[in-house]
Short mmCIF file of C-alpha atoms in Angstrom, two decimals:
data_model
loop_
_atom_site.label_atom_id
_atom_site.label_comp_id
_atom_site.label_asym_id
_atom_site.label_seq_id
_atom_site.Cartn_x
_atom_site.Cartn_y
_atom_site.Cartn_z
CA UNK A 1153 116.32 110.30 124.80
CA UNK A 1154 119.34 108.63 123.20
CA UNK A 1155 119.42 109.64 119.50
CA UNK A 1156 120.24 106.11 118.35
CA UNK A 1157 117.27 104.11 117.02
CA UNK A 1158 119.33 100.97 117.75
CA UNK A 1159 119.44 101.85 121.46
CA UNK A 1160 115.69 102.62 121.49
CA UNK A 1161 114.93 99.30 119.79
CA UNK A 1162 117.00 97.29 122.28
CA UNK A 1163 115.42 99.01 125.29
CA UNK A 1164 111.98 98.19 123.88
CA UNK A 1165 112.97 94.53 123.40
CA UNK A 1166 114.11 94.29 127.01
CA UNK A 1167 111.05 95.95 128.51
CA UNK A 1168 108.62 92.97 128.40
CA UNK A 1169 110.84 91.07 130.87
CA UNK A 1170 110.64 93.99 133.30
CA UNK A 1171 106.87 94.57 133.28
CA UNK A 1172 106.49 92.96 136.72
CA UNK A 1173 108.73 95.65 138.26
CA UNK A 1174 106.39 98.54 137.31
CA UNK A 1175 103.70 99.54 139.77
CA UNK A 1176 101.17 100.58 137.13
CA UNK A 1177 102.39 99.63 133.63
CA UNK A 1178 98.96 100.29 132.09
CA UNK A 1179 99.07 103.94 133.16
CA UNK A 1180 102.65 104.38 131.96
CA UNK A 1181 101.67 102.97 128.58
CA UNK A 1182 98.65 105.29 128.38
CA UNK A 1183 100.87 108.28 129.26
CA UNK A 1184 103.26 107.27 126.48
CA UNK A 1185 100.41 107.10 123.97
CA UNK A 1186 99.19 110.54 125.10
CA UNK A 1187 102.71 111.97 124.78
CA UNK A 1188 102.88 110.85 121.13
CA UNK A 1189 100.06 113.29 120.39
CA UNK A 1190 101.80 116.29 121.96
CA UNK A 1191 105.57 115.71 121.71
CA UNK A 1192 107.30 118.15 119.33
CA UNK A 1193 110.80 116.65 119.59
CA UNK A 1194 111.10 113.89 116.93
CA UNK A 1195 113.79 112.02 118.87
CA UNK A 1196 111.74 111.87 122.10
CA UNK A 1197 108.62 110.98 120.09
CA UNK A 1198 110.41 107.95 118.60
CA UNK A 1199 111.57 107.00 122.09
CA UNK A 1200 107.99 107.04 123.37
CA UNK A 1201 106.87 104.93 120.40
CA UNK A 1202 109.50 102.26 121.08
CA UNK A 1203 108.80 102.26 124.82
CA UNK A 1204 105.07 101.88 124.20
CA UNK A 1205 105.72 98.91 121.88
CA UNK A 1206 107.72 97.27 124.70
CA UNK A 1207 104.85 97.75 127.16
CA UNK A 1208 102.33 96.37 124.62
CA UNK A 1209 104.45 93.25 124.18
CA UNK A 1210 104.80 92.83 127.95
CA UNK A 1211 101.13 93.38 128.66
CA UNK A 1212 99.90 91.29 125.69
CA UNK A 1213 98.56 92.05 122.20
CA UNK A 1214 95.07 92.34 123.66
CA UNK A 1215 96.31 95.64 125.14
CA UNK A 1216 96.21 97.16 121.63
CA UNK A 1217 92.40 96.92 121.75
CA UNK A 1218 92.12 97.89 125.42
CA UNK A 1219 94.08 101.11 124.82
CA UNK A 1220 92.38 101.82 121.50
CA UNK A 1221 95.78 102.34 119.87
CA UNK A 1222 94.18 102.12 116.43
CA UNK A 1223 91.85 104.95 117.44
CA UNK A 1224 94.94 107.17 117.70
CA UNK A 1225 96.47 105.78 114.49
CA UNK A 1226 93.35 106.13 112.34
CA UNK A 1227 91.90 109.44 113.53
CA UNK A 1228 95.08 111.36 112.68
CA UNK A 1229 95.77 109.98 109.21
CA UNK A 1230 93.91 112.41 106.99
CA UNK A 1231 93.26 116.11 106.96
CA UNK A 1232 95.39 119.19 106.45
CA UNK A 1233 95.19 120.09 110.13
CA UNK A 1234 97.17 117.00 111.12
CA UNK A 1235 100.74 118.15 111.86
CA UNK A 1236 103.76 116.46 110.22
CA UNK A 1237 104.99 115.51 113.72
CA UNK A 1238 101.80 113.58 114.43
CA UNK A 1239 102.10 111.78 111.09
CA UNK A 1240 105.67 110.80 111.94
CA UNK A 1241 104.51 109.68 115.41
CA UNK A 1242 101.94 107.37 113.79
CA UNK A 1243 104.56 105.85 111.47
CA UNK A 1244 107.11 105.52 114.31
CA UNK A 1245 104.61 103.69 116.54
CA UNK A 1246 103.59 101.32 113.73
CA UNK A 1247 107.25 100.56 112.97
CA UNK A 1248 108.05 99.97 116.67
CA UNK A 1249 105.07 97.61 117.04
CA UNK A 1250 106.08 95.66 113.92
CA UNK A 1251 109.73 95.35 115.02
CA UNK A 1252 108.90 94.46 118.61
CA UNK A 1253 105.88 92.20 118.14
CA UNK A 1254 106.84 90.65 114.81
CA UNK A 1255 104.40 88.00 113.52
CA UNK A 1256 102.23 88.43 116.63
CA UNK A 1257 101.20 91.75 115.11
CA UNK A 1258 100.41 90.21 111.69
CA UNK A 1259 96.60 90.11 112.17
CA UNK A 1260 96.77 93.92 112.13
CA UNK A 1261 99.00 94.23 109.03
CA UNK A 1262 96.21 94.93 106.55
CA UNK A 1263 94.81 97.67 108.81
CA UNK A 1264 98.32 99.07 109.24
CA UNK A 1265 99.04 99.01 105.49
CA UNK A 1266 95.89 101.03 104.79
CA UNK A 1267 97.11 103.67 107.25
CA UNK A 1268 100.64 103.76 105.80
CA UNK A 1269 99.36 104.04 102.24
CA UNK A 1270 97.68 107.31 103.17
CA UNK A 1271 101.17 108.78 103.53
CA UNK A 1272 102.53 107.49 100.19
CA UNK A 1273 101.36 110.59 98.36
CA UNK A 1274 102.62 113.08 100.96
CA UNK A 1275 104.51 116.06 99.57
CA UNK A 1276 106.76 116.14 102.63
CA UNK A 1277 109.60 113.77 101.75
CA UNK A 1278 110.51 112.59 105.28
CA UNK A 1279 106.92 111.44 105.92
CA UNK A 1280 106.72 109.70 102.54
CA UNK A 1281 110.07 107.93 103.00
CA UNK A 1282 109.29 106.93 106.63
CA UNK A 1283 105.98 105.32 105.56
CA UNK A 1284 107.71 103.46 102.73
CA UNK A 1285 110.51 102.24 105.01
CA UNK A 1286 107.95 101.08 107.58
CA UNK A 1287 106.02 99.15 104.90
CA UNK A 1288 109.19 97.43 103.73
CA UNK A 1289 110.00 96.37 107.31
CA UNK A 1290 106.47 94.96 107.61
CA UNK A 1291 106.95 92.94 104.40
CA UNK A 1292 109.99 91.21 105.88
CA UNK A 1293 107.79 89.73 108.64
CA UNK A 1294 104.99 88.51 106.36
CA UNK A 1295 103.97 84.85 106.32
CA UNK A 1296 102.44 83.24 103.20
CA UNK A 1297 98.98 84.03 104.61
CA UNK A 1298 99.99 87.65 105.27
CA UNK A 1299 101.21 88.14 101.70
CA UNK A 1300 97.84 87.05 100.32
CA UNK A 1301 96.11 89.41 102.75
CA UNK A 1302 98.05 92.58 101.91
CA UNK A 1303 98.76 92.01 98.21
CA UNK A 1304 95.32 93.17 96.92
CA UNK A 1305 95.75 96.43 98.85
CA UNK A 1306 99.18 97.03 97.29
CA UNK A 1307 97.92 96.25 93.80
CA UNK A 1308 95.11 98.71 94.42
CA UNK A 1309 97.75 101.31 95.32
CA UNK A 1310 99.02 101.32 91.73
CA UNK A 1311 95.66 102.73 90.71
CA UNK A 1312 96.16 105.80 92.96
CA UNK A 1313 95.75 109.21 91.31
CA UNK A 1314 98.94 110.83 92.62
CA UNK A 1315 102.17 109.70 91.00
CA UNK A 1316 103.99 109.69 94.39
CA UNK A 1317 101.47 107.16 95.80
CA UNK A 1318 101.85 104.98 92.71
CA UNK A 1319 105.64 105.08 92.98
CA UNK A 1320 105.52 104.05 96.67
CA UNK A 1321 103.20 101.11 95.98
CA UNK A 1322 105.37 99.95 93.06
CA UNK A 1323 108.53 100.20 95.22
CA UNK A 1324 106.96 98.06 97.94
CA UNK A 1325 105.84 95.45 95.41
CA UNK A 1326 109.36 95.24 94.02
CA UNK A 1327 110.78 94.96 97.53
CA UNK A 1328 108.43 92.05 98.33
CA UNK A 1329 110.35 89.91 95.85
CA UNK A 1330 113.37 90.03 98.17
CA UNK A 1331 111.43 89.64 101.42
CA UNK A 1332 109.30 86.63 100.62
CA UNK A 1333 110.07 85.02 97.23
CA UNK A 1334 108.49 81.68 98.08
CA UNK A 1335 105.32 83.28 99.35
CA UNK A 1336 105.15 85.53 96.31
CA UNK A 1337 105.63 82.85 93.64
CA UNK A 1338 101.89 82.06 93.42
CA UNK A 1339 101.04 85.78 93.31
CA UNK A 1340 103.30 86.73 90.40
CA UNK A 1341 100.49 86.38 87.80
CA UNK A 1342 98.70 89.21 89.66
CA UNK A 1343 101.75 91.40 90.21
CA UNK A 1344 103.54 91.34 86.85
CA UNK A 1345 100.63 92.63 84.68
CA UNK A 1346 100.07 95.50 87.15
CA UNK A 1347 103.73 96.50 87.04
CA UNK A 1348 103.78 96.16 83.25
CA UNK A 1349 100.80 98.54 83.22
CA UNK A 1350 102.94 101.10 85.11
CA UNK A 1351 105.40 101.15 82.22
CA UNK A 1352 102.84 103.00 80.10
CA UNK A 1353 101.99 105.54 82.82
CA UNK A 1354 102.28 109.18 81.62
CA UNK A 1355 104.61 110.06 84.52
CA UNK A 1356 108.29 109.16 83.82
CA UNK A 1357 109.07 108.39 87.50
CA UNK A 1358 106.21 105.85 87.64
CA UNK A 1359 107.56 104.23 84.45
CA UNK A 1360 111.07 104.13 85.88
CA UNK A 1361 109.94 102.57 89.18
CA UNK A 1362 107.76 100.03 87.34
CA UNK A 1363 110.75 98.95 85.28
CA UNK A 1364 112.96 98.74 88.39
CA UNK A 1365 110.35 96.66 90.30
CA UNK A 1366 109.99 94.25 87.36
CA UNK A 1367 113.78 93.83 87.26
CA UNK A 1368 113.85 93.11 91.01
CA UNK A 1369 111.12 90.49 90.73
CA UNK A 1370 112.71 89.01 87.61
CA UNK A 1371 116.01 88.59 89.48
#
């Protein structure tokens, strides 16, 4: 329940070493996943997300499939009935898994990116910013193979209808230049024309972000 994300993150990192001390870690992990769907307090919800990521790392990546974690992540992405708290819970869990599992979680990155991109066009700013922050964290863990996997999805995001979704995709593309310049070098012929295209978008914010992303990549 500590309000510090730094404390939550460190507890999650220490958990895998302690798995042997829990009588039924599988059940605890399942209870944590269930609590993410009902918890109203954002701070406690983040705590559950980080704890769950620690249990997943301790029990093994295979546990993601056994618990059907992606069932929870995917079924609550779209629809007006999905509460903002649930959307934040999804983003918090994805971020915790990325930070705690690192490259071990990379085989799921494309799936995760598709989920996060659903939130890029959200009107609620905290959800939109959380999804964008989470995507940027994911980019920092990408290998050369991972970049080639997720890049087509990001380029596709620039074709989105809503200007907010376009802006988010453009921001992530610009950020990739800092995260993985060597991996990106061979992909620049795909990225630059797409960003240049954004400069002629009718929405001024899309134009501005396109210009900013091109400057970041050019640097």
